[in-house]
Coordinates of C-alpha atoms in Angstrom, one line a residue:
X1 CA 59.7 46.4 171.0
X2 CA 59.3 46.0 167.3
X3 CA 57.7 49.9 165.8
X4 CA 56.0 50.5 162.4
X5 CA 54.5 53.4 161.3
X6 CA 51.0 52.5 163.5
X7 CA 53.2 52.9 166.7
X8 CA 52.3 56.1 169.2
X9 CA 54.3 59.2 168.0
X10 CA 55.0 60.3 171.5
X11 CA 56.2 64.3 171.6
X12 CA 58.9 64.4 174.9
X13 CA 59.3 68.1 175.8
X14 CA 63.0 68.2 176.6
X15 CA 66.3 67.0 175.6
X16 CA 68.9 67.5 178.5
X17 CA 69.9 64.6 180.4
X18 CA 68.2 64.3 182.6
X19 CA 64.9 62.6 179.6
X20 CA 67.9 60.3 178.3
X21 CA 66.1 57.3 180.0
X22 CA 62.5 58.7 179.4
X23 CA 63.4 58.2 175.5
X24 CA 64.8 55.0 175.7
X25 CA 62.1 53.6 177.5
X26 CA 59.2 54.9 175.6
X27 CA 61.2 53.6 172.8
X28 CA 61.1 50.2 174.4
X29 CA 57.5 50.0 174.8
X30 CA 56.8 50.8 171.2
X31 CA 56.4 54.3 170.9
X32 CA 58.3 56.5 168.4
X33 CA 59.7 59.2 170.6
X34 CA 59.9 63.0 169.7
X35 CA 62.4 65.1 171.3
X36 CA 61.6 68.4 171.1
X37 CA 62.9 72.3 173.0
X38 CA 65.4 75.0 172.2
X39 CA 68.3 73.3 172.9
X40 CA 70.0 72.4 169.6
X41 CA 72.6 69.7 171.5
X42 CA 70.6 68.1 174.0
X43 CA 71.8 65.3 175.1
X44 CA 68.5 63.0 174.9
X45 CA 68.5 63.5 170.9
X46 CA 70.7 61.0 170.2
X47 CA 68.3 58.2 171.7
X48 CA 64.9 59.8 170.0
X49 CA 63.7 58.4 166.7
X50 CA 63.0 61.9 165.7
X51 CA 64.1 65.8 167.4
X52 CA 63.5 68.9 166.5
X53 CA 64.8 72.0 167.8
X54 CA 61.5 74.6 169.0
X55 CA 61.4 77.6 171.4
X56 CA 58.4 75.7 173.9
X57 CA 57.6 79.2 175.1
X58 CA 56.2 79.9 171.6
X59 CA 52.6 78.4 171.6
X60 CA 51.6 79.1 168.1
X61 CA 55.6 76.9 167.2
X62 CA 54.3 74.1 169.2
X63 CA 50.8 73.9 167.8
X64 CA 52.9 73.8 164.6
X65 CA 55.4 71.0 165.7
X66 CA 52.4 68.8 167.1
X67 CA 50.0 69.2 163.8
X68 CA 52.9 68.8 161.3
X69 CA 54.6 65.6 162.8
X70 CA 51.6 63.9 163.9
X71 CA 51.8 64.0 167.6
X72 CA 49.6 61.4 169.3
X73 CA 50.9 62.0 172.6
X74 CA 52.8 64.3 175.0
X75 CA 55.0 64.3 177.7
X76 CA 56.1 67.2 179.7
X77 CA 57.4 66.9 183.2
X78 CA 60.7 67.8 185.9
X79 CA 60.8 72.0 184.9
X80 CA 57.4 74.4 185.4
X81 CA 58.3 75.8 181.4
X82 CA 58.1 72.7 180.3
X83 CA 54.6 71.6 181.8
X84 CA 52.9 74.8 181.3
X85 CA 53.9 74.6 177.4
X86 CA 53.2 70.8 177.0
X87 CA 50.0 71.5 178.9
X88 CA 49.2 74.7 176.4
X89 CA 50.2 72.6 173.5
X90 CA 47.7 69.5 174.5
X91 CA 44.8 71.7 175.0
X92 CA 45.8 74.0 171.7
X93 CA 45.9 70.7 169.7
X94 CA 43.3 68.3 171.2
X95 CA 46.3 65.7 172.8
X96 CA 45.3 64.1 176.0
X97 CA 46.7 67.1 179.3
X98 CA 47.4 65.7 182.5
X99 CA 45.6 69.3 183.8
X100 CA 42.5 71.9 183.0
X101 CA 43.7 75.5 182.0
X102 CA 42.0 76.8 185.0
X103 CA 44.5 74.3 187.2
X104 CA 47.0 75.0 185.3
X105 CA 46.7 78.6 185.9
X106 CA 46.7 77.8 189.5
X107 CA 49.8 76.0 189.3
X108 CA 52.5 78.5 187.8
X109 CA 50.8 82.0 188.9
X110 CA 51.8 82.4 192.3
X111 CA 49.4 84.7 193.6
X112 CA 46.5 82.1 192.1
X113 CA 48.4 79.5 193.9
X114 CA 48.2 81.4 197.0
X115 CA 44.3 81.9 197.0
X116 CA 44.1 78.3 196.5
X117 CA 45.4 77.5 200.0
X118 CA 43.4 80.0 201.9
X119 CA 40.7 78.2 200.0
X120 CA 41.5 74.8 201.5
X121 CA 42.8 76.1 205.1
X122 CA 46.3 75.1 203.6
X123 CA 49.2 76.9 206.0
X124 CA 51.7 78.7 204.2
X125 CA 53.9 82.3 204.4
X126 CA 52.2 85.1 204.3
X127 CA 53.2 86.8 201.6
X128 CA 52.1 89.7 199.2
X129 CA 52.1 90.4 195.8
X130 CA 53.1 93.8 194.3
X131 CA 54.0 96.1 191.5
X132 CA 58.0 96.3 190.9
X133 CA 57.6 99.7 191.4
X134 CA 56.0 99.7 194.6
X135 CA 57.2 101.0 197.7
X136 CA 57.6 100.1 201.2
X137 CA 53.7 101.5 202.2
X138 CA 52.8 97.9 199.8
X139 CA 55.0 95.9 202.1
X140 CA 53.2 96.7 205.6
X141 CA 52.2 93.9 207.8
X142 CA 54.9 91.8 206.4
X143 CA 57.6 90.0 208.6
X144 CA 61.0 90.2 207.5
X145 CA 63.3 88.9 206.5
X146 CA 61.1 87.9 203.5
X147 CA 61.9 86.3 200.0
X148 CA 61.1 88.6 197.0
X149 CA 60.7 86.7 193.4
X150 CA 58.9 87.0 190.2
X151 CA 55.1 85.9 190.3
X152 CA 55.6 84.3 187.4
X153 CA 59.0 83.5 187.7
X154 CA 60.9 79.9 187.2
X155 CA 63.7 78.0 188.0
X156 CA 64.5 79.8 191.9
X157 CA 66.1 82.7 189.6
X158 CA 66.0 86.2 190.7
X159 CA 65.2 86.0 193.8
X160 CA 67.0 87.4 197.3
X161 CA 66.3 87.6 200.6
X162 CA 65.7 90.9 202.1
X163 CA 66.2 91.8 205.7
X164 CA 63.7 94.8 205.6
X165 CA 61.3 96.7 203.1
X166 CA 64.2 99.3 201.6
X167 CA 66.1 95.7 200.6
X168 CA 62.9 94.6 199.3
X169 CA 62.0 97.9 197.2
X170 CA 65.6 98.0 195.8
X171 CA 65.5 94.6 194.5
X172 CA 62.1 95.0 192.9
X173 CA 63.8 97.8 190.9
X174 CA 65.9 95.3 189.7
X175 CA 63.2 93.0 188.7
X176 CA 61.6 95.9 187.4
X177 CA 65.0 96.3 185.0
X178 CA 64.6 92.5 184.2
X179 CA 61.5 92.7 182.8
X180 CA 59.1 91.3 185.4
X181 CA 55.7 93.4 186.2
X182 CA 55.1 91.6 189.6
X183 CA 57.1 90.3 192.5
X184 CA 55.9 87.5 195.5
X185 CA 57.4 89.4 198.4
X186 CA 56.6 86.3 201.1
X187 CA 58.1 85.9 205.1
X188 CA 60.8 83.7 205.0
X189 CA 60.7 80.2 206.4
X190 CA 63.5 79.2 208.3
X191 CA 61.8 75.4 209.0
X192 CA 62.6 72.4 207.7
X193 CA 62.6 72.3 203.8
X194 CA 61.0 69.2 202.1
X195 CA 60.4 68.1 198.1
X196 CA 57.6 65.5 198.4
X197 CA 56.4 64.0 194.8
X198 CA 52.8 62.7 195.0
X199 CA 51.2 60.9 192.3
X200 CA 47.3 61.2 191.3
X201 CA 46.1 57.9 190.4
X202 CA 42.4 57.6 189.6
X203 CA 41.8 60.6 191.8
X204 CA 43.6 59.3 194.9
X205 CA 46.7 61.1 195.6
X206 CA 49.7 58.8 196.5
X207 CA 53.1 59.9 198.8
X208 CA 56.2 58.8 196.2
X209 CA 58.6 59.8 198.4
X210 CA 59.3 63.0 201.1
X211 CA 62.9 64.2 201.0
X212 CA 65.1 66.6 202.7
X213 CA 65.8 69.7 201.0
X214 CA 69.3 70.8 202.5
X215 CA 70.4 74.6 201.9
X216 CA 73.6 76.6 202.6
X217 CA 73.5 79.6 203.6
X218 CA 75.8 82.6 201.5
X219 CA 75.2 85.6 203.4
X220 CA 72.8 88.7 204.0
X221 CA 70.9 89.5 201.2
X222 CA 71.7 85.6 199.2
X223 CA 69.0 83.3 198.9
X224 CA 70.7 79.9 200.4
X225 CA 71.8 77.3 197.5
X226 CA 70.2 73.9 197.8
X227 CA 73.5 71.7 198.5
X228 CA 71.9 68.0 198.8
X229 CA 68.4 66.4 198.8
X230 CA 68.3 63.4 200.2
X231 CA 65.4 60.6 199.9
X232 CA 63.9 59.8 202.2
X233 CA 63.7 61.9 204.9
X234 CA 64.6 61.7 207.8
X235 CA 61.3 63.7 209.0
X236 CA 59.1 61.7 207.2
X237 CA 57.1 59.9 209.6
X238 CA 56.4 63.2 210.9
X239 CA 55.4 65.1 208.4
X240 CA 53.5 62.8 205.8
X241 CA 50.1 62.5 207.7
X242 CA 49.4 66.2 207.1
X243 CA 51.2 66.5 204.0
X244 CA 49.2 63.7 202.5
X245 CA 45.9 65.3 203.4
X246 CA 47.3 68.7 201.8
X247 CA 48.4 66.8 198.4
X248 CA 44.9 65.4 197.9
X249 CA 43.2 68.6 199.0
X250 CA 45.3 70.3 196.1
X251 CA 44.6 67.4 193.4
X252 CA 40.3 67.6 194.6
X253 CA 40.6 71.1 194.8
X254 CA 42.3 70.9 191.0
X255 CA 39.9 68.4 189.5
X256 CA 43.4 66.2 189.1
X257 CA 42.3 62.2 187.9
X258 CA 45.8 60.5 186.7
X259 CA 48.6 63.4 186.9
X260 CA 52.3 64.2 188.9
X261 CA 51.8 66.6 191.6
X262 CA 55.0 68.0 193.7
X263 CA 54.8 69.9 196.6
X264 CA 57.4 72.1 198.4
X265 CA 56.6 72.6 202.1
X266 CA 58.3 73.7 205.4
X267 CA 58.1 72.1 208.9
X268 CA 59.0 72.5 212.4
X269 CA 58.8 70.3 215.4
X270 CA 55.7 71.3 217.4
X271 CA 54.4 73.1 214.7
X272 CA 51.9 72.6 211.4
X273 CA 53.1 72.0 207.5
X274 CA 53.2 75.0 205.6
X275 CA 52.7 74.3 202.3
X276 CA 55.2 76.5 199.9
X277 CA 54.5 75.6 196.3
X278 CA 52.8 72.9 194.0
X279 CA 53.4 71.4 190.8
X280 CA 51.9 69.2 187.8
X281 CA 55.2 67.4 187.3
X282 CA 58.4 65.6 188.7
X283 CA 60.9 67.1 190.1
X284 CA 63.8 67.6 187.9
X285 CA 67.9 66.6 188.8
X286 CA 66.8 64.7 191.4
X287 CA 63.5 62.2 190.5
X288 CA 66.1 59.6 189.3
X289 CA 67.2 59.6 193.3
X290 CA 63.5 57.8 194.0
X291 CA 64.4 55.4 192.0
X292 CA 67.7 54.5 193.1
X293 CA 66.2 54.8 196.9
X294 CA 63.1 52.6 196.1
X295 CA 63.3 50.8 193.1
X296 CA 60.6 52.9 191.3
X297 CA 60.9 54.9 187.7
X298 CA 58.8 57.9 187.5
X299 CA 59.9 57.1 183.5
X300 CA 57.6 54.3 183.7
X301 CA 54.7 56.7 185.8
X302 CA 54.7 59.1 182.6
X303 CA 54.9 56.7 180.1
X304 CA 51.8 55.0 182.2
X305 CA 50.2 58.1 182.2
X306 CA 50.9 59.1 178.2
X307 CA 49.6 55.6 177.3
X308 CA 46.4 55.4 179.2
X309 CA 47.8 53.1 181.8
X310 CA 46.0 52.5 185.3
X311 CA 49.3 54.1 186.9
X312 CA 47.9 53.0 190.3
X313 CA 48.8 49.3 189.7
X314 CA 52.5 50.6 189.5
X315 CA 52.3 52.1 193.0
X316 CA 50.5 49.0 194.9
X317 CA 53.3 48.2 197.4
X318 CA 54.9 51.2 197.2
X319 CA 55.5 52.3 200.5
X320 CA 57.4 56.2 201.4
X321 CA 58.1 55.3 204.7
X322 CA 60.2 52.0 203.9
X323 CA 62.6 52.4 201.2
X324 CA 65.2 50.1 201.4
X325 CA 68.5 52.0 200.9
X326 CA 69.4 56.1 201.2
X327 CA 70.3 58.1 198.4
X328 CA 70.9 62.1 198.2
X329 CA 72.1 64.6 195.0
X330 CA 74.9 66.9 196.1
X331 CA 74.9 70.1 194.0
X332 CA 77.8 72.4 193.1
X333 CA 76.4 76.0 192.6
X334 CA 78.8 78.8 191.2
X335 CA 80.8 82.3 191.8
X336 CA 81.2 82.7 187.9
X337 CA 84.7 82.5 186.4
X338 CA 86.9 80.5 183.7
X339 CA 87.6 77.4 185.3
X340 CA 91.3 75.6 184.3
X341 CA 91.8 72.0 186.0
X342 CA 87.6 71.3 185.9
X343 CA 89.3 67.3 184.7
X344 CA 90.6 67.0 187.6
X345 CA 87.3 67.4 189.7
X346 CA 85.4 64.4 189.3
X347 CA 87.8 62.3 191.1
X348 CA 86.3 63.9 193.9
X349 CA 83.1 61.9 193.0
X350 CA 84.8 58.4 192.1
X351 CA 86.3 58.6 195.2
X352 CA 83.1 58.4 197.1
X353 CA 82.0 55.7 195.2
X354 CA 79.5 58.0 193.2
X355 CA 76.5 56.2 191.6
X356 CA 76.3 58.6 188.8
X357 CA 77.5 62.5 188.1
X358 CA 77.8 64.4 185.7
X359 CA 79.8 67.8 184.7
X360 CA 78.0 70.5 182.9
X361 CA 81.2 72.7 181.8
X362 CA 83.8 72.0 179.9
X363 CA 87.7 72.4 180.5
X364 CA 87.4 75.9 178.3
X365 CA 83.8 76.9 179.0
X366 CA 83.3 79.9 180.9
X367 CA 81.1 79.1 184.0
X368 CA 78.2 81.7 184.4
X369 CA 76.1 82.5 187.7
X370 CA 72.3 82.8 187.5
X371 CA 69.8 82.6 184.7
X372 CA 71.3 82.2 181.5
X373 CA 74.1 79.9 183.2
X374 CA 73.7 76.1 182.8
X375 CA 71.8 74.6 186.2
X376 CA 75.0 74.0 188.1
X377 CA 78.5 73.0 187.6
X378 CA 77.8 69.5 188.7
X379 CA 76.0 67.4 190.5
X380 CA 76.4 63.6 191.9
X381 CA 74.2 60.9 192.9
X382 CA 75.5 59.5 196.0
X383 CA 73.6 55.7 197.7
X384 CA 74.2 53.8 200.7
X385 CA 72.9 51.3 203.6
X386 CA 72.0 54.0 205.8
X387 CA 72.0 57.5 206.6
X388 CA 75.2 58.3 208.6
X389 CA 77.2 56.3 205.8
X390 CA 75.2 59.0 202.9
X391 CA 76.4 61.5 205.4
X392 CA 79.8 60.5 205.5
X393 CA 79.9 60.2 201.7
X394 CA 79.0 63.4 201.2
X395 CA 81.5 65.3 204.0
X396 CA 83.8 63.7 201.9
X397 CA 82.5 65.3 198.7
X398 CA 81.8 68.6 200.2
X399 CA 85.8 68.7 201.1
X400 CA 86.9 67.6 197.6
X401 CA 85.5 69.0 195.1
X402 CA 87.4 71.7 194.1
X403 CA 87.5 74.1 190.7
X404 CA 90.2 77.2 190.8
X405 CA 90.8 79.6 187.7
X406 CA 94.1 81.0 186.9
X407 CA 94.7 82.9 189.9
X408 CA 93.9 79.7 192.2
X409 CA 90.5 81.2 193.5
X410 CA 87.5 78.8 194.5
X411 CA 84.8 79.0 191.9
X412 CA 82.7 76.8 193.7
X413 CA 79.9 77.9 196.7
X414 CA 81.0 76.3 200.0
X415 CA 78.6 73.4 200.9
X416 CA 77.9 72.1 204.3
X417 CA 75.9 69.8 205.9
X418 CA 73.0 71.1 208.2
X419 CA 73.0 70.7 212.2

């Protein structure tokens, strides 16, 4: 679409990958898209009429960057930083927020979070929240094992799994050494893990899709890696009555009109949803699998949304339950090391007729574990007719994807396939 200097000037929080096709499109429909965070060679800058490289954690940079370019718009979805600084920036500046400040606060502090579903007779984990320096007297009536994280944490880093309160203590030291005030010491799950990404359109909260978040397990102490999540599930038709009254309890509860919601929850047969965590915003590395599974572009839901489109017409017909193909991501998590034939692993991918992948190291980089560390060493998008067939596809990935440093040692976490 032809743009002059009338059209939109739409601020995109992000320039990874992963918003390549965000900027493209809003570029299509007329708007001159912004790229904007701290990542000096993100990908997505390339395809943006303007970018600018900005810490988004620094509000008083962002009110800056939004008054001095003109933003008339804002778009900030798929990571938890990036919506809680979009949403800061559109209420610091007067830009249209998909959220309040009060439901913001209730989606990124944990403890908040947890209130909120007592609130609304939501199941979840029980869980506690505590001073890193506690001891194990603030841990009583707790189940273990339990997971301990940051309350305010991001990203699934720093976390473990501890098998009793001593564990628990010792790695709250550790947070403590990190920088982090307060840790979410919550029973662990061992159900059923599900991603479901729910949209609020004119109040009424609509099911996107429910998919199967796979784990494999490392060991006593790890926190399991997610190794493939795969839309849709195949749990769905059991789990999306309750879910979908818990997703628009949350978005009532939050005063939500037109905005993303996500929702981690566990489930086991015989037993209720407990709900694990919201979110105001897609789900990142893996939204573009909803479209490839059922033909719709969250892209085109935020660009709705940014543009004061009814995004509800957009999801007439849309139905979870009845997408017409199967698609999963398959993630490759690492031990650390200098990888030496990385070139050589994406055959891996082309051999099981990938639809996309991508790998985020180079032949020389030196591959880092944890925070800091890029968000995996690859990942691949994997379609087809049915579910066994995905399966298969991915056994075959699982078995082939292979990167060794000098002294031929594995760098990558095993994955596997759950019962």
């Amino acid at each position: 679409m032809h743009k002059n200097e009338d059209s939109p000037r739409l601020l995109i929080l992000g320039s990874m990958d992963e918003f390549c096709l965000l900027v493209k499109r809003a570029r299509e429909r007329g708007c001159q898209a912004i790229v904007a965070d701290g990542y000096a060679d993100g990908p997505a800058r390339a395809f943006a009429d303007e970018s600018y490289v900005v810490d988004i954690r620094d509000r008083d940079a962002m009110v800056r960057l939004c008054r001095e370019q003109r933003i008339d718009l804002l778009v900030a979805s798929f990571s938890d930083i990036l919506f809680e600084s979009g949403c800061l920036a559109a209420h610091d500046t007067g830009l249209p927020a998909t959220c309040s400040l009060n439901a913001l606060d209730r989606l990124r502090d944990k403890d908040l979070m947890k209130r909120m579903f007592d609130e609304l007779g939501i199941p979840h984990s029980s869980s506690k929240t505590v001073s890193t320096n506690g001891t194990a007297i603030d841990l009583e009536g707790l189940r273990f094992p339990c997971v301990v994280k940051p309350l305010n944490g991001y990203g699934s880093y720093d976390i473990c799994v501890a098998e009793n309160s001593e564990d628990a203590c010792a790695f709250m030291r550790h947070m403590e050494n990190q920088g982090y005030d307060q840790a979410l010491v919550e029973e662990y799950d061992a159900g059923h893990e599900f991603n479901m990404m729910c949209w609020v359109a004119n109040g009424q909260a609509h099911i996107l899709s429910i998919a199967d978040r796979e784990k494999t397990w490392r060991g006593s102490g790890e926190v399991p890696h997610v190794s493939r999540i795969v839309y849709p599930s195949c749990f769905s038709s059991e789990v999306i009555d309750e879910a979908s009254r818990h997703a628009q309890s949350i978005a009532d509860h939050l005063g939500l009109v037109n905005s993303p919601l996500c929702i981690q929850f566990f489930w086991s047969p015989g037993e209720s949803v407990r709900v694990c965590e919201a979110a105001g915003r897609i789900f990142g590395y893996e939204h573009e699998l909803l479209e490839y599974a059922s033909g719709l572009a969250v892209e085109d839901l935020l660009l709705d949304l940014a543009l004061g489109e009814d995004t509800g017409l957009r999801l007439k017909g849309h139905d979870p339950l009845a997408f017409p193909t199967c698609c999963c991501g398959v993630y490759f998590h690492t031990r650390g090391g200098a990888p030496v034939n990385l070139k050589d692993a994406p055959q891996a991918f082309d051999a099981a007729g990938a639809r996309e992948w991508i790998c985020y190291y180079g032949e020389h980089d030196v591959m880092s574990e944890g925070k800091g560390g890029k968000p995996y060493v690859a990942r691949a998008y994997l379609q087809a007719p049915s579910r066994d067939l995905l399966d298969e596809a991915t056994r075959e990935v699982f078995a082939s994807f292979s990167v060794r440093d000098a002294e031929e040692r594995e760098l990558i976490l095993p994955n596997e396939l759950p019962s």
